[in-house]
Coordinates of N, CA and C in Angstrom, one line a residue:
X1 N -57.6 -8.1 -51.7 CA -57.7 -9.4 -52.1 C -59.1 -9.6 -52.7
X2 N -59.5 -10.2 -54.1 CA -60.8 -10.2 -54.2 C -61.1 -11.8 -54.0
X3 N -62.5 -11.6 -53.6 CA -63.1 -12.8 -53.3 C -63.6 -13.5 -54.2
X4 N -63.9 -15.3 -54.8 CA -64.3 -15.5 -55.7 C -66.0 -15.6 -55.8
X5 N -66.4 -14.9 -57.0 CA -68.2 -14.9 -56.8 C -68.5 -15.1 -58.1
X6 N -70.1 -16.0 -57.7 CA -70.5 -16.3 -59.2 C -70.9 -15.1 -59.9
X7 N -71.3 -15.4 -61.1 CA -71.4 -14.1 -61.8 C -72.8 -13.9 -61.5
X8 N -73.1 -12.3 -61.8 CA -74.7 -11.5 -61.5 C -75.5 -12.6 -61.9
X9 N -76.5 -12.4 -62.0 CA -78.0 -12.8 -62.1 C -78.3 -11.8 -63.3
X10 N -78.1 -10.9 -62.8 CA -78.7 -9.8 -63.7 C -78.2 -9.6 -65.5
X11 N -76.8 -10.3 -65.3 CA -75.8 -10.4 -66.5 C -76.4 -11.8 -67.3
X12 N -76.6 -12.8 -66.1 CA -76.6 -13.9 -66.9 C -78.1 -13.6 -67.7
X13 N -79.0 -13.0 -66.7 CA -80.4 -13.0 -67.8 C -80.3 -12.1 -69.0
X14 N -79.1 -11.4 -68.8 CA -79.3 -10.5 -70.1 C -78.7 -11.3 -71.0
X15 N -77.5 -12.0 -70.6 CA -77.3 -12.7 -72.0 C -78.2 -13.6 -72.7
X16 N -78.9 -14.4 -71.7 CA -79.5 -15.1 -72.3 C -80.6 -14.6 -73.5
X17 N -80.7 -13.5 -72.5 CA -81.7 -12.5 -74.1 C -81.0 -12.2 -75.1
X18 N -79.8 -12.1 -75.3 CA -79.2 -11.3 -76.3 C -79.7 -12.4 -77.7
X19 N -79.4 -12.1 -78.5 CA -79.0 -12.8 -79.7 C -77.8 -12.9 -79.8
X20 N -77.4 -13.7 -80.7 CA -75.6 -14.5 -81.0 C -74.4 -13.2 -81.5
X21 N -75.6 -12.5 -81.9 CA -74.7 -10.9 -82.5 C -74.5 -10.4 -81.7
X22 N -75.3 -10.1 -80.9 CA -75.1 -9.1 -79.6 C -74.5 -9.2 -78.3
X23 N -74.5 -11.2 -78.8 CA -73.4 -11.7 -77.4 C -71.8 -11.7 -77.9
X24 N -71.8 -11.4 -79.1 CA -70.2 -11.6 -79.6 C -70.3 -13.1 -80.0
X25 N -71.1 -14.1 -79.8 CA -71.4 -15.5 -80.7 C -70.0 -16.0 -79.8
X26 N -70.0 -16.3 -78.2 CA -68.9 -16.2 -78.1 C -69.0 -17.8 -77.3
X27 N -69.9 -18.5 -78.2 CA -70.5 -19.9 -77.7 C -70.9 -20.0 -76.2
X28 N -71.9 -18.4 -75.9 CA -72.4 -18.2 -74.3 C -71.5 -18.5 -73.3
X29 N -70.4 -18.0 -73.8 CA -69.4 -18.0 -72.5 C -69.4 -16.3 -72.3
X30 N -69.7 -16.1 -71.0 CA -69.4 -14.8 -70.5 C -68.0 -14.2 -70.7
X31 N -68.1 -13.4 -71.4 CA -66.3 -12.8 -71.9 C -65.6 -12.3 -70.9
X32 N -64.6 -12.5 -70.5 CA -63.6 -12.3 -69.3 C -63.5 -11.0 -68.8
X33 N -64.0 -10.0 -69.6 CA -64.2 -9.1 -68.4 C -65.4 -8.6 -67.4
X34 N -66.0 -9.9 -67.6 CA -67.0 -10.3 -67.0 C -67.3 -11.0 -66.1
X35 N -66.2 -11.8 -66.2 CA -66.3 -13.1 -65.1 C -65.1 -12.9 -63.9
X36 N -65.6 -13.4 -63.0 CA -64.7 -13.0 -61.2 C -63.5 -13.4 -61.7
X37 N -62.2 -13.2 -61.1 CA -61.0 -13.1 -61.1 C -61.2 -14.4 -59.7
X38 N -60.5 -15.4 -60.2 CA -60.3 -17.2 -59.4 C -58.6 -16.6 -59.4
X39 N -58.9 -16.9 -58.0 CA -56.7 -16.7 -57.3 C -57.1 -18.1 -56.9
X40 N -55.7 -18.3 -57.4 CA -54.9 -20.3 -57.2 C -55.0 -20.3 -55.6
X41 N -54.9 -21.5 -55.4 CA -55.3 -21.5 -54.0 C -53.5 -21.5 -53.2
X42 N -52.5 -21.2 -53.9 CA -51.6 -20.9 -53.4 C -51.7 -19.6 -53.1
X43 N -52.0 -18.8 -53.4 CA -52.3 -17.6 -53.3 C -52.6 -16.8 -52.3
X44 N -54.1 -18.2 -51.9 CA -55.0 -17.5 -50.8 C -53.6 -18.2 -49.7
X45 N -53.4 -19.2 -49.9 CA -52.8 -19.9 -48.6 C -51.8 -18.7 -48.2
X46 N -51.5 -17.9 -49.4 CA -50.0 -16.8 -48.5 C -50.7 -15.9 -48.0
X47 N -51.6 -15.6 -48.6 CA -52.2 -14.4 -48.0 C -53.1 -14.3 -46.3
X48 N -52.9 -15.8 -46.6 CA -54.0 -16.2 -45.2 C -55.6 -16.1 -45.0
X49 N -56.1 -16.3 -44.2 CA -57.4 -15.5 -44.1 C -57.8 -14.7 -43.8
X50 N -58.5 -13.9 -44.4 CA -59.3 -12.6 -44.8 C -59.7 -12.0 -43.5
X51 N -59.5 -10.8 -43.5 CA -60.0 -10.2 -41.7 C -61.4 -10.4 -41.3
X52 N -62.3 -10.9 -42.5 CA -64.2 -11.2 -42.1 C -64.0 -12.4 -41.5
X53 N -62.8 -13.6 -42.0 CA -62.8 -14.6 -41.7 C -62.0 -14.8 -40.1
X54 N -61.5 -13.3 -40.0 CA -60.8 -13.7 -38.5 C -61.3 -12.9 -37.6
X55 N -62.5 -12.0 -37.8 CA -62.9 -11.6 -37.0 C -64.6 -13.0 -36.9
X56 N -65.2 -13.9 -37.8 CA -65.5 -15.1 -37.3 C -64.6 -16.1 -36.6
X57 N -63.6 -15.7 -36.5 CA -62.8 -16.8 -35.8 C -63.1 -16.3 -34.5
X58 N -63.0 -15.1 -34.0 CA -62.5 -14.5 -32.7 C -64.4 -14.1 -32.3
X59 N -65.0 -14.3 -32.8 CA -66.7 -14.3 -32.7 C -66.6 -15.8 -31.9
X60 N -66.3 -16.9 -32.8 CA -66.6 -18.2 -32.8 C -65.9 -18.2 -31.0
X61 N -64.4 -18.0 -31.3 CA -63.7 -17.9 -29.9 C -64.6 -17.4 -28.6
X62 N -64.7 -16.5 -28.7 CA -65.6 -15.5 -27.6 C -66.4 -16.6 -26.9
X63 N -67.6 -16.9 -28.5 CA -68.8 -17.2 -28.0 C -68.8 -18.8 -27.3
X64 N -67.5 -19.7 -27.6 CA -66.9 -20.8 -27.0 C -66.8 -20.2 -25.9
X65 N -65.9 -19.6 -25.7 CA -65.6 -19.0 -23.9 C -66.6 -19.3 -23.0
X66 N -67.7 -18.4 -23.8 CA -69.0 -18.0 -23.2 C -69.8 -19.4 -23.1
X67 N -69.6 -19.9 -24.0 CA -70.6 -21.4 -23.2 C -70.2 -22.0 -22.6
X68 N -68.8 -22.2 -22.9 CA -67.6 -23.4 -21.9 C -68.0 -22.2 -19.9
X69 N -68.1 -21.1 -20.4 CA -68.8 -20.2 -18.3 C -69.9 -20.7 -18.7
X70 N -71.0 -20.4 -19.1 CA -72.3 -21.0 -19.1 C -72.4 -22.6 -18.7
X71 N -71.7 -23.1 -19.3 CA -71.6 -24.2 -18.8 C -71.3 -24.9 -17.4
X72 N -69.9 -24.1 -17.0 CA -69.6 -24.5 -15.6 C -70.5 -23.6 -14.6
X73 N -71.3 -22.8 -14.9 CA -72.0 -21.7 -14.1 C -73.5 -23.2 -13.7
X74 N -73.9 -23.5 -15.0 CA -74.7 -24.4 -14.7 C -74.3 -25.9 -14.1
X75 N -73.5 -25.9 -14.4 CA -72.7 -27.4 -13.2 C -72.5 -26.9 -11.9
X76 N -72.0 -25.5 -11.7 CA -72.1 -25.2 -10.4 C -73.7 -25.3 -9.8
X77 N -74.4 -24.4 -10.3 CA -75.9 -24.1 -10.4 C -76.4 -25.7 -10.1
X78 N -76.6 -26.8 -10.4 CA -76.6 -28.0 -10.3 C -76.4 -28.8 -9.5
X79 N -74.8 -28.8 -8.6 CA -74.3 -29.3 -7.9 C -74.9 -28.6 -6.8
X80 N -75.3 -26.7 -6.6 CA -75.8 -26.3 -5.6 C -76.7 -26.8 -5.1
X81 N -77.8 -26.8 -5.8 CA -79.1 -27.5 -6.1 C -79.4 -28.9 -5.5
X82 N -78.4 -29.6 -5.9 CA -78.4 -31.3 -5.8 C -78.1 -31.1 -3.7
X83 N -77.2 -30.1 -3.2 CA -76.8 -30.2 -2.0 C -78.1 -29.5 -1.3
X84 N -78.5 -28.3 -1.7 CA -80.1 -28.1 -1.3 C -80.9 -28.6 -1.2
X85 N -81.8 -29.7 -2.1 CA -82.1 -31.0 -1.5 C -82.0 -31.9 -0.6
X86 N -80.7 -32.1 -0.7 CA -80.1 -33.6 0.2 C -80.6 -32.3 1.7
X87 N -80.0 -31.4 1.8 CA -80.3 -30.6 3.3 C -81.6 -30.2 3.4
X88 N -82.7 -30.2 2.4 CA -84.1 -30.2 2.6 C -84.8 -31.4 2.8
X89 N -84.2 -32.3 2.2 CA -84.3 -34.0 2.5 C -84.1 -34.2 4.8
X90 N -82.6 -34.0 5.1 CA -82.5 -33.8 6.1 C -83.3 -33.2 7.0
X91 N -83.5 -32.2 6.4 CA -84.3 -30.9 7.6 C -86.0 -31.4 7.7
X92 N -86.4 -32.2 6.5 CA -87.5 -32.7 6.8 C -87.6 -34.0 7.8
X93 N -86.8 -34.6 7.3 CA -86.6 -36.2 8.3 C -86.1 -35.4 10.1
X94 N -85.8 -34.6 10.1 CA -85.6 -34.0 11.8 C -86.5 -33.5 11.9
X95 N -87.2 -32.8 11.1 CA -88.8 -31.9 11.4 C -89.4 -33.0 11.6
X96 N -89.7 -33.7 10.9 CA -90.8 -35.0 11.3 C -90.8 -35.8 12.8
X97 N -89.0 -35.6 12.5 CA -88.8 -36.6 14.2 C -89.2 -36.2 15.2
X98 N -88.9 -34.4 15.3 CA -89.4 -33.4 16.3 C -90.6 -33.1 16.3
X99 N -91.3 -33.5 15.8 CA -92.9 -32.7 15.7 C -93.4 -34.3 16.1
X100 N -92.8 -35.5 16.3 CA -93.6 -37.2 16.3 C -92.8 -37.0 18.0
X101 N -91.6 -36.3 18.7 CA -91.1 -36.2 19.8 C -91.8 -35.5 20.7
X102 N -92.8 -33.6 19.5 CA -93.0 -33.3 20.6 C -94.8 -33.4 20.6
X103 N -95.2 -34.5 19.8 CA -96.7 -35.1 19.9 C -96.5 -35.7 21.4
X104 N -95.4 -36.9 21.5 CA -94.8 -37.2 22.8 C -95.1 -36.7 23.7
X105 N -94.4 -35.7 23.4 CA -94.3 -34.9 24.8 C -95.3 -34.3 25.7
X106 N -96.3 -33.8 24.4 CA -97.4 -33.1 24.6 C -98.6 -33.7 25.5
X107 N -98.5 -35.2 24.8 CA -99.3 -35.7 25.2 C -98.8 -36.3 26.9
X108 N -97.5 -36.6 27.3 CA -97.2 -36.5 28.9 C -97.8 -35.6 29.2
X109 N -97.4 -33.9 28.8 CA -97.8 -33.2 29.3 C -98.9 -33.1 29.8
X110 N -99.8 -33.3 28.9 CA -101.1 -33.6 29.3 C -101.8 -34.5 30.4
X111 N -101.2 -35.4 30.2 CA -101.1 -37.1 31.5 C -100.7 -36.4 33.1
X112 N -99.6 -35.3 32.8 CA -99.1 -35.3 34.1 C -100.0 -34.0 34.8
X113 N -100.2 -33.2 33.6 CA -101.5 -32.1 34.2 C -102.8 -32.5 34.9
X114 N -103.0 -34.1 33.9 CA -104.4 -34.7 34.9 C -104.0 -34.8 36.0
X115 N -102.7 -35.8 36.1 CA -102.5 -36.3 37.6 C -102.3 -35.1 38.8
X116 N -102.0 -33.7 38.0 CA -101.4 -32.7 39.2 C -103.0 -32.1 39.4
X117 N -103.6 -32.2 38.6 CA -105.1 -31.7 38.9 C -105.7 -32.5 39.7
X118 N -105.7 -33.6 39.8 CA -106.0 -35.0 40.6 C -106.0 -34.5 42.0
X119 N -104.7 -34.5 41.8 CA -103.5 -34.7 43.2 C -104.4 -33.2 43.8
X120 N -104.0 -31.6 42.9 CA -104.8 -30.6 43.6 C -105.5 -31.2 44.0
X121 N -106.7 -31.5 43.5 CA -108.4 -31.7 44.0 C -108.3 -32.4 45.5
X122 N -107.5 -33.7 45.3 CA -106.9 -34.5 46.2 C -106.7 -33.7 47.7
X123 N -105.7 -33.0 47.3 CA -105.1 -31.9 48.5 C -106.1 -31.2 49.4
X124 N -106.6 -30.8 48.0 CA -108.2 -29.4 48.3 C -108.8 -30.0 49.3
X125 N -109.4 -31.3 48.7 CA -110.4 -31.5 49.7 C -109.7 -32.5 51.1
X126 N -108.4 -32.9 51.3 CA -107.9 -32.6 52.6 C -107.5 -31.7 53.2
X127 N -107.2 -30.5 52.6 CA -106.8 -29.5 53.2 C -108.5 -29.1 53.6
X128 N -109.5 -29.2 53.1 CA -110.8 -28.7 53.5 C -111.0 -29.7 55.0
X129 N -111.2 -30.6 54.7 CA -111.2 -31.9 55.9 C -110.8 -31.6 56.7
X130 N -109.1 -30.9 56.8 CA -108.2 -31.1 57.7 C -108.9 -29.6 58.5
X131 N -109.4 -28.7 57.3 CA -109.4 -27.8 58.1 C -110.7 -27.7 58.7
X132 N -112.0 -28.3 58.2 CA -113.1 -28.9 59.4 C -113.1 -29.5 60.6
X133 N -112.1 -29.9 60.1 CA -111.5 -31.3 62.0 C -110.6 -30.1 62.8
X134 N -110.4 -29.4 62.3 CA -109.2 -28.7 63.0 C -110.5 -27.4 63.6
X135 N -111.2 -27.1 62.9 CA -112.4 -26.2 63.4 C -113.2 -26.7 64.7
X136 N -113.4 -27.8 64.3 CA -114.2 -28.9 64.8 C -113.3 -29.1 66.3
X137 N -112.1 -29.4 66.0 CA -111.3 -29.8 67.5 C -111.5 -27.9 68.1
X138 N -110.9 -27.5 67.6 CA -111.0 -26.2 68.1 C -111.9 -25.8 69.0
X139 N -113.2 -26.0 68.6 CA -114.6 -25.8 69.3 C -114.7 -26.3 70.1
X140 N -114.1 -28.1 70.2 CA -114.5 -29.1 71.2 C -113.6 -28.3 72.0
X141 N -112.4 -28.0 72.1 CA -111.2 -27.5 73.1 C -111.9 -26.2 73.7
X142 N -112.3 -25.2 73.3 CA -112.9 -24.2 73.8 C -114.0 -24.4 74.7
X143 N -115.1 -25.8 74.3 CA -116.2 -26.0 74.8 C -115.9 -26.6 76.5
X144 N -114.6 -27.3 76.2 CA -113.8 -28.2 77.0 C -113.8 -27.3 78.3
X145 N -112.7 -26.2 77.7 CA -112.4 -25.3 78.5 C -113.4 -24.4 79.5
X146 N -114.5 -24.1 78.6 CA -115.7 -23.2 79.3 C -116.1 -24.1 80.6
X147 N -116.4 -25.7 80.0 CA -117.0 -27.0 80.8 C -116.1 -26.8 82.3
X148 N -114.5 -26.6 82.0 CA -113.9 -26.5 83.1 C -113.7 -25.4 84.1
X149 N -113.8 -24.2 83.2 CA -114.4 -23.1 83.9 C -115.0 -22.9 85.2
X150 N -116.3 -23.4 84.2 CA -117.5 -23.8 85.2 C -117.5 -24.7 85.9
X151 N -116.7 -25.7 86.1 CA -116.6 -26.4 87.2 C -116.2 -26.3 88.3

């Protein structure tokens, strides 16, 4: 099948150089075995289109495929995204709660360490006491005893 194309470049500058003799004086019409062969467009229509034109069709196809996946790859990609947020949104609002819970906490902690340090010291120095009076009775009891001894 030939395709229709304008005529050379290279033909038309020559004629325009020719002179009237040398063009055949053919009122600058390019002489027909010069000029593309035009098929009626009944013609093309039986013939169909041309294999360049169907292997652009099946390029065109492909590369539709390929965006229409590109496309849903990135709507997935998107929707993933949008849910990784919302759960980094979450994870921060619980981090916050937990870390303001265990300021809380810490700080009991702290309160109740004074009071048991307290309370130690507290103890310490009756268990010291208890154990001076108890030295102390001890000695009197022994002194007691000798007193009676010797009586």
């Amino acid at each position: 099948m030939m395709a229709v194309m304008a005529p050379r470049r290279s033909c038309a500058r020559r004629l325009l150089h020719m002179n009237k003799k040398q063009r055949g004086f053919c009122g600058g019409v390019v002489p027909s075995s010069r000029r593309p062969v035009r098929l009626p467009t009944k013609v093309l229509a039986i013939f169909g289109p041309s294999e360049k034109e169907r292997k652009l069709e099946r390029q065109v196809t492909t590369l539709q495929a390929e965006k229409d996946t590109l496309e849903q790859r990135l709507k997935e990609t998107r929707n993933a995204m949008r849910d990784a947020q919302e759960q980094l949104a979450k994870a921060v609002d619980t981090s916050d709660m937990r870390k303001r819970r265990l300021d809380e906490a810490e700080k009991e902690v702290f309160k109740l360490e004074r009071a048991l340090e307290e309370k130690d010291n507290t103890l310490e120095s009756f268990a010291a006491t208890a154990r001076r009076t108890i030295a102390d009775l001890e000695k009197r009891l022994k002194e007691a005893q000798q007193q009676q001894k010797d009586e």
